[in-house]
Coordinates of C-alpha atoms and ligand atoms in Angstrom, one line a residue:
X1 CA 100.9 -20.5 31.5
X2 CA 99.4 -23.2 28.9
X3 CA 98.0 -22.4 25.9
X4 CA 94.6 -23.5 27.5
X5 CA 95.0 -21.2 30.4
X6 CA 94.8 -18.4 28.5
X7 CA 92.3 -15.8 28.3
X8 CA 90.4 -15.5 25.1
X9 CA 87.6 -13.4 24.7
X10 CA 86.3 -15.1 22.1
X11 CA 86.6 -18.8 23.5
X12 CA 84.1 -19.3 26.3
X13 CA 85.9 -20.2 29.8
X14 CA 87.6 -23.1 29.6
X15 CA 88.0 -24.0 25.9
X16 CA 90.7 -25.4 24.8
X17 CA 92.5 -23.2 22.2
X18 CA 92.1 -24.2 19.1
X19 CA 95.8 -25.8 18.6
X20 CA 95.4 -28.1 22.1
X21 CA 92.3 -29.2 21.2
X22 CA 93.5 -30.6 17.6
X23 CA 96.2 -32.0 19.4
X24 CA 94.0 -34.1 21.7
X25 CA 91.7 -35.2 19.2
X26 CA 94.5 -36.4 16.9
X27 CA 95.6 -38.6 19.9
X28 CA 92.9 -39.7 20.3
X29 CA 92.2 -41.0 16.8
X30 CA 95.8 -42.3 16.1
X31 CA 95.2 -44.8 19.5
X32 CA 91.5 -45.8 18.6
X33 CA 91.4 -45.8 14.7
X34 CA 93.8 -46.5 12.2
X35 CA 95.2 -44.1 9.7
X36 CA 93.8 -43.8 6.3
X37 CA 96.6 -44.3 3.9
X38 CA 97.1 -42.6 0.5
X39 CA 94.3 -44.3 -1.6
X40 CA 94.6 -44.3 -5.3
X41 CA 91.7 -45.6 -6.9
X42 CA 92.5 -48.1 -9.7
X43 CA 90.0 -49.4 -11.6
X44 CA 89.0 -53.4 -10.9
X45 CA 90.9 -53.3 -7.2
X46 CA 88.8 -53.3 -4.3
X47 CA 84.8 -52.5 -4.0
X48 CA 83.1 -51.7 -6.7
X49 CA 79.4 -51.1 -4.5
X50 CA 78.5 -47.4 -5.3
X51 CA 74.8 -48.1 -4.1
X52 CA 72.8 -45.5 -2.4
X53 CA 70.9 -47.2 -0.1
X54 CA 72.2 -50.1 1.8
X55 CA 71.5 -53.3 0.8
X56 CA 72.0 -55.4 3.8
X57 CA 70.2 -58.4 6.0
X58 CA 68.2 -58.1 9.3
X59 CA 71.3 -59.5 10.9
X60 CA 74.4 -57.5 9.1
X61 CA 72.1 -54.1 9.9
X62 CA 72.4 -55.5 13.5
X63 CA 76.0 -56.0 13.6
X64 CA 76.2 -52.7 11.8
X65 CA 74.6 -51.0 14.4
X66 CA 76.7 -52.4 17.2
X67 CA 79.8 -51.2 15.4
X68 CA 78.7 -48.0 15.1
X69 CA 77.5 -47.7 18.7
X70 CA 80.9 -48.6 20.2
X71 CA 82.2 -46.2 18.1
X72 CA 80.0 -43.4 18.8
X73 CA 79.9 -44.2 22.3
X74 CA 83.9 -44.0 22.1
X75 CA 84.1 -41.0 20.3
X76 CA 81.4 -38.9 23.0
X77 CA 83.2 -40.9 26.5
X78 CA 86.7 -39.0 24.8
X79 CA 84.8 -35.6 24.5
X80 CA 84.4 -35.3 20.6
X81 CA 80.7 -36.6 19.9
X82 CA 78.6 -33.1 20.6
X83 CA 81.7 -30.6 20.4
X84 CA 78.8 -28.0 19.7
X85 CA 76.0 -29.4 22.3
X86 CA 75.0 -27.3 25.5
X87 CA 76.7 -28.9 28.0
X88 CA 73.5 -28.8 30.2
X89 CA 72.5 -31.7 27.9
X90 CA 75.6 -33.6 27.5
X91 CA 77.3 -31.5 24.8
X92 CA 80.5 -29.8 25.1
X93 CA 79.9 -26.1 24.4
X94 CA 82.5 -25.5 22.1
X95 CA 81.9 -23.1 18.8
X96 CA 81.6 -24.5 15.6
X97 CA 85.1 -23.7 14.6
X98 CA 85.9 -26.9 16.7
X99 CA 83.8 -29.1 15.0
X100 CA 85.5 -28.1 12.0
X101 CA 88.4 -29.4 13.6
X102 CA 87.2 -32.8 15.0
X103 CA 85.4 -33.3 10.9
X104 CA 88.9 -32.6 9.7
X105 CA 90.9 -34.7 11.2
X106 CA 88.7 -37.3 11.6
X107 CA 88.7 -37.5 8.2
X108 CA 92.1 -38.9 8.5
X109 CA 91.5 -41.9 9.5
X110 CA 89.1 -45.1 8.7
X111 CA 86.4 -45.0 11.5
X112 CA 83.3 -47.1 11.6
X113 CA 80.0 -45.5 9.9
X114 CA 78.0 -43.5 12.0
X115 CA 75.3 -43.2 9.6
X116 CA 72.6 -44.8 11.1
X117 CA 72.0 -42.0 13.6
X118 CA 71.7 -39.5 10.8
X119 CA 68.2 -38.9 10.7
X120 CA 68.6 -38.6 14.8
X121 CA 71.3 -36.4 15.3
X122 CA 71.0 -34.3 12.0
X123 CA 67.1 -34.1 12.1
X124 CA 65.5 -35.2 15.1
X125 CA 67.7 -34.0 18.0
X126 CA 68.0 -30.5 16.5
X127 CA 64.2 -30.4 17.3
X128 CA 64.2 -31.5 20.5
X129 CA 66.3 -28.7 21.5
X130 CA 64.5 -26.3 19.9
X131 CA 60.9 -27.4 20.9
X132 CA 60.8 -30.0 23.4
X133 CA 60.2 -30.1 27.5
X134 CA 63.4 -29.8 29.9
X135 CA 62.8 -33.4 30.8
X136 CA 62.5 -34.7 27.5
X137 CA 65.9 -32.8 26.7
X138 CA 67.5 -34.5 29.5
X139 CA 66.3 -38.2 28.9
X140 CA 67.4 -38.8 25.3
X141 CA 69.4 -35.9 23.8
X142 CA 72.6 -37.3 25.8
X143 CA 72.1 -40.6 24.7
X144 CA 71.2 -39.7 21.3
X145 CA 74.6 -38.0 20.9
X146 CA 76.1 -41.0 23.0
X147 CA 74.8 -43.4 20.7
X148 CA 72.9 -45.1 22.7
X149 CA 70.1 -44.6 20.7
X150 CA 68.5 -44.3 17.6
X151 CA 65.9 -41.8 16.4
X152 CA 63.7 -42.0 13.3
X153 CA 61.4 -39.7 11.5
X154 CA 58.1 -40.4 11.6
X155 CA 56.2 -37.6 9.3
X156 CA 54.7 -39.4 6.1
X157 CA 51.6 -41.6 5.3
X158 CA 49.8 -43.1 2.6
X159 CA 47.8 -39.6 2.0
X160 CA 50.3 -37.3 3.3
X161 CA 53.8 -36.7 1.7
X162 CA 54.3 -33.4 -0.3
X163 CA 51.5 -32.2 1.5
X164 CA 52.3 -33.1 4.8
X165 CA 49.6 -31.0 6.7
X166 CA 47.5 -33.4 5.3
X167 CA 48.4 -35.9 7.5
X168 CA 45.2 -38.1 9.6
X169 CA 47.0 -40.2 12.5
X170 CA 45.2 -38.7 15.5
X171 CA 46.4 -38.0 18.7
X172 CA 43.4 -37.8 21.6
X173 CA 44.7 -36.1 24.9
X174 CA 43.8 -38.9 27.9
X175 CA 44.7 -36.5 31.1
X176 CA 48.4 -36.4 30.9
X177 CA 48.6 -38.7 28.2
X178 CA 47.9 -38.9 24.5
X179 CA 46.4 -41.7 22.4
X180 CA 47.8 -42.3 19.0
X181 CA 46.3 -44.4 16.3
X182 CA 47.2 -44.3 12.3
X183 CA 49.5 -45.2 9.8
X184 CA 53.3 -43.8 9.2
X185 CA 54.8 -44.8 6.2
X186 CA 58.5 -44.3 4.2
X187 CA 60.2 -44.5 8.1
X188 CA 64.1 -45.0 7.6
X189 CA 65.5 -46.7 9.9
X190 CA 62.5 -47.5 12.2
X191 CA 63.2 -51.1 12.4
X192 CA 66.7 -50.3 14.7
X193 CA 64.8 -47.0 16.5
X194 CA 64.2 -46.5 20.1
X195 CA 62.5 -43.1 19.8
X196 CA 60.4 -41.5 16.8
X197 CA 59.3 -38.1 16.1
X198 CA 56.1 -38.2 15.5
X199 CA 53.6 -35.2 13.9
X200 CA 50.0 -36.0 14.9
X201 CA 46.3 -34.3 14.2
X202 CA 45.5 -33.3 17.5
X203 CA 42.1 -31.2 16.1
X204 CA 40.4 -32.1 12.8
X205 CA 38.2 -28.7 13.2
X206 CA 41.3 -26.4 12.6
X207 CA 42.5 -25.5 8.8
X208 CA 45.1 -28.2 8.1
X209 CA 48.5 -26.8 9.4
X210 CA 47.1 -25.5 12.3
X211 CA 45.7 -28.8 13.9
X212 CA 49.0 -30.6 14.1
X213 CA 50.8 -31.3 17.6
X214 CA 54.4 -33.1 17.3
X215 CA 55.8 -35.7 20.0
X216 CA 58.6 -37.9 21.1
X217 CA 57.4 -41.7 20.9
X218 CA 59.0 -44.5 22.3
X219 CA 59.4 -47.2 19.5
X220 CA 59.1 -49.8 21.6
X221 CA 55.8 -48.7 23.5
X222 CA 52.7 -51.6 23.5
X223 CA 50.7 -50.6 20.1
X224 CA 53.8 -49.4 18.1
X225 CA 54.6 -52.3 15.3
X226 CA 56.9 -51.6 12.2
X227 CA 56.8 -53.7 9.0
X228 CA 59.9 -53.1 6.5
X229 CA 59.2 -52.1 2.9
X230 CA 61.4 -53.6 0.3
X231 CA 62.6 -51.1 -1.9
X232 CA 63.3 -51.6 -6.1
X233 CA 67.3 -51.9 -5.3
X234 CA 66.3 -54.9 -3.2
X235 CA 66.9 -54.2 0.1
X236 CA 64.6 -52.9 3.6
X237 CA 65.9 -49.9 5.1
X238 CA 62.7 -48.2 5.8
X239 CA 58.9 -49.0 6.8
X240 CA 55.8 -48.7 7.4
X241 CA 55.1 -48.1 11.2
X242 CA 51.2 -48.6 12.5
X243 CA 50.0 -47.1 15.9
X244 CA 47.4 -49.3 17.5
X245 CA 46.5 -47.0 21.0
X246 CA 49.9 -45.7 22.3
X247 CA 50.4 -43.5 25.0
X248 CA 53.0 -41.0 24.9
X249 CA 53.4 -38.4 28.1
X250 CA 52.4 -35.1 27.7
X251 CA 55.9 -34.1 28.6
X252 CA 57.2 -36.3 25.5
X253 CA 55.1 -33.0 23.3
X254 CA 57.2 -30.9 21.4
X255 CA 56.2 -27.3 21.2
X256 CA 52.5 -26.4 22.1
X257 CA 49.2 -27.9 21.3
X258 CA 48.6 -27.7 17.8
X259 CA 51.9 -25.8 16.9
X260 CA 53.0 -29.2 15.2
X261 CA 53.4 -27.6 11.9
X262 CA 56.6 -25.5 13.1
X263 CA 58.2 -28.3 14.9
X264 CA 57.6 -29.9 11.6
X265 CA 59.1 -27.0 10.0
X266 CA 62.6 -27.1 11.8
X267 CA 62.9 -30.8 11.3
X268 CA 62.5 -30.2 7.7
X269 CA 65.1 -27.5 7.0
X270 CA 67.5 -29.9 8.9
X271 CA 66.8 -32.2 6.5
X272 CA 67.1 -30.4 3.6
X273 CA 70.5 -29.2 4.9
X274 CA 71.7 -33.2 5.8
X275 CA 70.9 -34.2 2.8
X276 CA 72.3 -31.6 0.3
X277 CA 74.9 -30.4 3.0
X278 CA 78.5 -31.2 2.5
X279 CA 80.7 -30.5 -0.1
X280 CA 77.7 -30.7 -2.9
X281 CA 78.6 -33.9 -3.6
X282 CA 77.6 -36.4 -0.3
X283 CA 75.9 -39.5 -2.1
X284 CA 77.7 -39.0 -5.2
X285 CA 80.5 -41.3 -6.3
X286 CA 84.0 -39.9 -6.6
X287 CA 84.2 -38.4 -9.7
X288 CA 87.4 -40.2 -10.1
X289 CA 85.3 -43.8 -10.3
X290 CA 83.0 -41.9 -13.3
X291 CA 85.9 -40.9 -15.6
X292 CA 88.1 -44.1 -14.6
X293 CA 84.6 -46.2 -15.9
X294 CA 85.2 -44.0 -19.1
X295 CA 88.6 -45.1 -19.3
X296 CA 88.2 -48.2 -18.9
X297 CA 85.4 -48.3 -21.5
X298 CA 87.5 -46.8 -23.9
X299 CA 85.2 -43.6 -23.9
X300 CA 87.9 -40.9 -22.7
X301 CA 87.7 -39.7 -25.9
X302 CA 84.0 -39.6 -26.9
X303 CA 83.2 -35.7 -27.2
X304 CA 79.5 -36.6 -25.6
X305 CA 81.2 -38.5 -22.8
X306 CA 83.6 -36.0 -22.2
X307 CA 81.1 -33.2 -22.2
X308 CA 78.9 -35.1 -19.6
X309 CA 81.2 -35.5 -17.2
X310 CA 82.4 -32.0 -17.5
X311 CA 78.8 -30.9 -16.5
X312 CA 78.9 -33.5 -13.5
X313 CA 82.5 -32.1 -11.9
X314 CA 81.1 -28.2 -12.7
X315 CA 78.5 -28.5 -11.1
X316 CA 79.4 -30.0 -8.2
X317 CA 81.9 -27.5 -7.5
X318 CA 79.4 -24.9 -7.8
X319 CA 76.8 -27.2 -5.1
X320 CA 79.7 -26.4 -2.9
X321 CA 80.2 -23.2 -3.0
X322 CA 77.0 -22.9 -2.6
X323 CA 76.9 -24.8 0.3
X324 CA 79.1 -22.9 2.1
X325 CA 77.5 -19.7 1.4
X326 CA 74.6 -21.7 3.4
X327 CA 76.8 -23.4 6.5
X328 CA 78.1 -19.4 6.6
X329 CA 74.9 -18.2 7.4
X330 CA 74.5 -20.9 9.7
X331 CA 77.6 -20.2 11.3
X332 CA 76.4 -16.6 11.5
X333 CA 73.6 -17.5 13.5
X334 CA 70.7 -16.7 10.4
X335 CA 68.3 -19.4 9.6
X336 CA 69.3 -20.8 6.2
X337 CA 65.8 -21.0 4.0
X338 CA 65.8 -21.6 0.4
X339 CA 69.4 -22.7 0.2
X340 CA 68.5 -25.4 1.6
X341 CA 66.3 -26.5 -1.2
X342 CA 68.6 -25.2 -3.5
X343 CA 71.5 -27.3 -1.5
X344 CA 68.9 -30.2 -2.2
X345 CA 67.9 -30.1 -5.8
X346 CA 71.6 -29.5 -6.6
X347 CA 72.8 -32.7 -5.7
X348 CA 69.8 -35.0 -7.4
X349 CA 70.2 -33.3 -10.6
X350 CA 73.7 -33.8 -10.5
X351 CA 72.9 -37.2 -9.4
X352 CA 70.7 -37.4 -12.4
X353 CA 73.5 -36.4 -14.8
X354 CA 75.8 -38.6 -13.7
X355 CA 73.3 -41.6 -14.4
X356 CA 73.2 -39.9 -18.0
X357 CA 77.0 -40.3 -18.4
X358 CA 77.2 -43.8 -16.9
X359 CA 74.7 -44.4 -19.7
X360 CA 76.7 -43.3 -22.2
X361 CA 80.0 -44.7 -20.8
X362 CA 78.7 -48.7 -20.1
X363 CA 75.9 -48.7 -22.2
X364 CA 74.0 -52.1 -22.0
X365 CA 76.2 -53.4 -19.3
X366 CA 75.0 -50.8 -16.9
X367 CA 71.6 -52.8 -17.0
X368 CA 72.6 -56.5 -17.9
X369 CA 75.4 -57.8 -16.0
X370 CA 78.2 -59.4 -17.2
X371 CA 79.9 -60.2 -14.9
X372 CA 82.7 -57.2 -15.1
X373 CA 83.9 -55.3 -12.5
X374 CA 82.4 -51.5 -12.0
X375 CA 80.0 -51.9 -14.6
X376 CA 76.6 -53.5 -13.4
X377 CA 77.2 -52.7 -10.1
X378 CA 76.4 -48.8 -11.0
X379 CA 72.7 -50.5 -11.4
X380 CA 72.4 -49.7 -7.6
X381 CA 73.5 -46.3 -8.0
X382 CA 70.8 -45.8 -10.7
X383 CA 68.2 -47.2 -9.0
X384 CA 68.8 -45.7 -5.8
X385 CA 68.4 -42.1 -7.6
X386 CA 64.8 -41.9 -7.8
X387 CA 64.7 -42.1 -4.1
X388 CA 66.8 -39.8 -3.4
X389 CA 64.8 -37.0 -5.6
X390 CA 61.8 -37.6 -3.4
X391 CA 63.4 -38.1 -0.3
X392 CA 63.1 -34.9 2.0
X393 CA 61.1 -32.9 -0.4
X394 CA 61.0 -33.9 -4.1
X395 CA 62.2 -32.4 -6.8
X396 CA 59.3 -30.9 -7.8
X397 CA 58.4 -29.5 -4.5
X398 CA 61.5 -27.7 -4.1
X399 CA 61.4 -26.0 -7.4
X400 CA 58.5 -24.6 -6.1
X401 CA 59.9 -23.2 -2.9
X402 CA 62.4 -21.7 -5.1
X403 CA 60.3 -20.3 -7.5
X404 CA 57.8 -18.9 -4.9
X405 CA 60.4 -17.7 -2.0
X406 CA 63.3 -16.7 -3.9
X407 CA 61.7 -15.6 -7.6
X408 CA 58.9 -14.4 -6.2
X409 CA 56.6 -16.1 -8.6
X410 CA 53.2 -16.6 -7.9
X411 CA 52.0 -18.8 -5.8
X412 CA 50.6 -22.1 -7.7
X413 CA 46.3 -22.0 -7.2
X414 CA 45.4 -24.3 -3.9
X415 CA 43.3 -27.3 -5.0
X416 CA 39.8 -27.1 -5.1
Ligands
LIG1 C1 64.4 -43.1 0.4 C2 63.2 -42.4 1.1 C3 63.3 -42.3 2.5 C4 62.3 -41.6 3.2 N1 62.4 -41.5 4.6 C5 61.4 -41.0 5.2 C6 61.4 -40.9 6.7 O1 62.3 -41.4 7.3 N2 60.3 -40.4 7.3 C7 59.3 -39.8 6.6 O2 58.4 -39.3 7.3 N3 59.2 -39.9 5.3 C8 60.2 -40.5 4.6 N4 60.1 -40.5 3.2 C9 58.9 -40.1 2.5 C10 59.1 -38.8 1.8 O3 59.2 -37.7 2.7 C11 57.9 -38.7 0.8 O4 58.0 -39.7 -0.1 C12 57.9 -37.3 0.1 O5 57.6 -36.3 1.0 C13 56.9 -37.4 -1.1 O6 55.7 -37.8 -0.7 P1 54.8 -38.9 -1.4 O7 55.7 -40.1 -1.5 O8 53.5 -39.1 -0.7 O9 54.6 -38.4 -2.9 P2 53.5 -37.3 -3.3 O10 53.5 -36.2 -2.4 O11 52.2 -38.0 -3.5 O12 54.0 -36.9 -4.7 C14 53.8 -37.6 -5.9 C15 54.4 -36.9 -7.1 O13 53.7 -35.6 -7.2 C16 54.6 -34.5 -7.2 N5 54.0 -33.4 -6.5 C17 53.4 -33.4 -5.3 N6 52.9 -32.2 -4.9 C18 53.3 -31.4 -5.9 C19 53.2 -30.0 -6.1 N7 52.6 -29.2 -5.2 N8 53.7 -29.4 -7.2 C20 54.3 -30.2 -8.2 N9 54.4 -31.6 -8.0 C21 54.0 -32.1 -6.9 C22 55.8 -35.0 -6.4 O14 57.0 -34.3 -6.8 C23 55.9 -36.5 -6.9 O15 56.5 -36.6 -8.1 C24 61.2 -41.1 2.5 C25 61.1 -41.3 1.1 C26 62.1 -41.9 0.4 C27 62.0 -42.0 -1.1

């Protein structure tokens, strides 16, 4: 008998156990990628980029993409893209503990960035297969996962961030159709997207958050046009997106008629999750490169540097444990809630520490170049920050989940 014949009630039918399956996906790695080797960072060798949002041309973000689908592609075909997924939709069934498995020794090796279809799979597909038709499940949640395509978020406008369920593009049932017209704004990644998800006001007579339906659009449906924004670190990775009369199917609705607001509700906590998911420290630069900059600055000594980046490493240590208290419940089957917020606020004011010990540690070369290696280019990193606090709920907002849901404080008076 192999160790994948036998019976474990804990596995469903089939799995491979645990060991077998490692074992296959390390095979798979060591012929399709190549081994990371044993990096030690030295201060002037190599990259000194520690931006937050990529800075890159119409045409790289093309090649980019291609990369990253034959990747992705490579990875699914093999078995390892949706280890989790239902396998009625092109996943593989497995239990999470797998996944865990694949992330670890993945990690091993130098594979090509699969981050453009973050907002997709970490946001976007998640609510399809909570909300969305059978048919919309089958046409894109494979090829999501595939990488065939790419999904973007489309939730803001010029009137309607923090408070989303303000929101005014309208969508006008037509039969089995509905007609969209209105303004998105802030889209990541729309400008390489094939599908959106979209939240609409379906009826202007209900109270705000009850008058919201959410779809699947096609991005490249007559009427849909997206115009990049250029953001303060220079470069275009998100848009504006305007709807000029597009249909989208009645079966492309997620969730009922006017029940937008809870499909907008899942995509969120996914979100919040993405971005302040990982160890507590995704987006943040090795703390290795922060107290080599010191070094190098001759500010290793400095009491006030020294305490700074203490408060940096402490704290993101304690992001990940809390972290993991959230994937736990996660795992557990529970709906994570505040901790999610929590997860989130973490990271940017640990994000905005750090930019208070690169401060201190370059001083005027952190804003003025000068031509030296790892010291102007943390100008990227700084400007990228204030993004990243408003991104997916802003500071602000989230200390107000957290002082409402978790410290019970009262609620803050609704405007008049
Ligand atoms: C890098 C980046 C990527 C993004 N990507 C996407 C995307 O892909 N899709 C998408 O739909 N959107 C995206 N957004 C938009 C983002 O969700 C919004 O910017 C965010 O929700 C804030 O909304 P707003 O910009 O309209 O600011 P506002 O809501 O107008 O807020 C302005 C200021 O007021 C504060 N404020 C607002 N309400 C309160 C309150 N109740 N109490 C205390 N303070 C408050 C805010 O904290 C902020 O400082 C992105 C934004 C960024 C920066």
């Amino acid at each position: 008998m192999t160790v994948t014949e036998q019976a474990d009630p804990s596995r469903p039918a089939g799995a491979p156990a645990p060991e077998v399956f490692e074992a296959e996906a390390r095979a798979f790695l060591e012929a399709n990628a190549e081994r990371r080797t044993v990096e030690s960072f030295v201060w002037g060798q190599g990259s000194d980029d520690v931006g937050l949002f990529p800075e890159r041309t119409r045409a790289q973000q093309l090649a980019d993409l291609a990369a990253s689908r034959t990747w992705a592609q490579t990875v699914f075909d093999a078995g390892f893209g949706w280890i989790t997924g239902p396998q009625e939709y092109g996943g593989r069934g497995l239990p999470s503990e797998y996944q865990r498995i694949w992330s670890r020794v993945a990690a091993e090796f130098r594979t090509p960035s699969l981050s453009v279809y973050g907002i997709g799979l970490g946001m976007v597909a998640p609510t399809i297969l909570a909300h969305a038709t059978d048919e919309v499940k089958e046409a894109y949640l494979r090829k999501m996962w595939r990488g065939d395509i790419v999904a973007c978020q489309l939730f803001s406008e010029p009137s309607a961030g923090s408070d989303l369920a303000s929101l005014q593009t309208r969508a006008v049932r037509d039969g089995d159709e509905w007609v969209v017209n209105g303004q998105k704004v802030w889209t990541s990644g729309a400008q390489v997207s094939d599908i959106g998800e979209i939240i609409c006001r379906t009826d202007p007579e209900l109270p705000k958050h009850r008058g919201l339906t959410g779809f699947v659009v096609d991005m490249h449906a007559p009427g849909v046009e997206v115009r990049p924004l250029r953001q303060m670190t220079g470069g275009a990775s998100f848009n504006e997106v305007f709807f000029s009369d597009v249909r989208i199917p009645d079966s492309h609705r997620l969730g009922e008629v006017n029940g937008g607001w809870t499909v907008a509700l899942t995509t969120l906590m996914n979100e919040r999750a993405s971005i302040g998911g990982g160890a507590g420290g995704a987006g943040l630069p090795a703390t290795t490169r922060l107290i080599e900059a010191a070094r190098a600055m001759d500010k290793q000594h400095d009491p006030l540097v020294r305490q700074q980046l203490a408060e940096v490493i402490i704290n993101e240590r304690v992001a990940g444990y809390t972290n993991r208290r959230a994937m736990a419940k996660i795992a557990a089957g529970q709906l994570p809630g505040p901790e999610m917020s929590l997860a989130k606020l973490s990271l940017t004011a640990n994000m905005v520490r750090t930019c208070d010990a690169l401060s201190s540690i370059l001083g005027p070369s952190l804003v003025a170049s000068t031509g030296a290696w790892g010291t102007f280019a943390w100008s990227q990193f700084l400007l990228g920050v204030p993004g990243m606090r408003i991104a997916g709920g802003s500071d602000e907002v989230m200390r107000n989940i957290l002082g409402e849901r978790v410290l019970g404080l009262p609620k803050e008076p609704a405007p008049k």
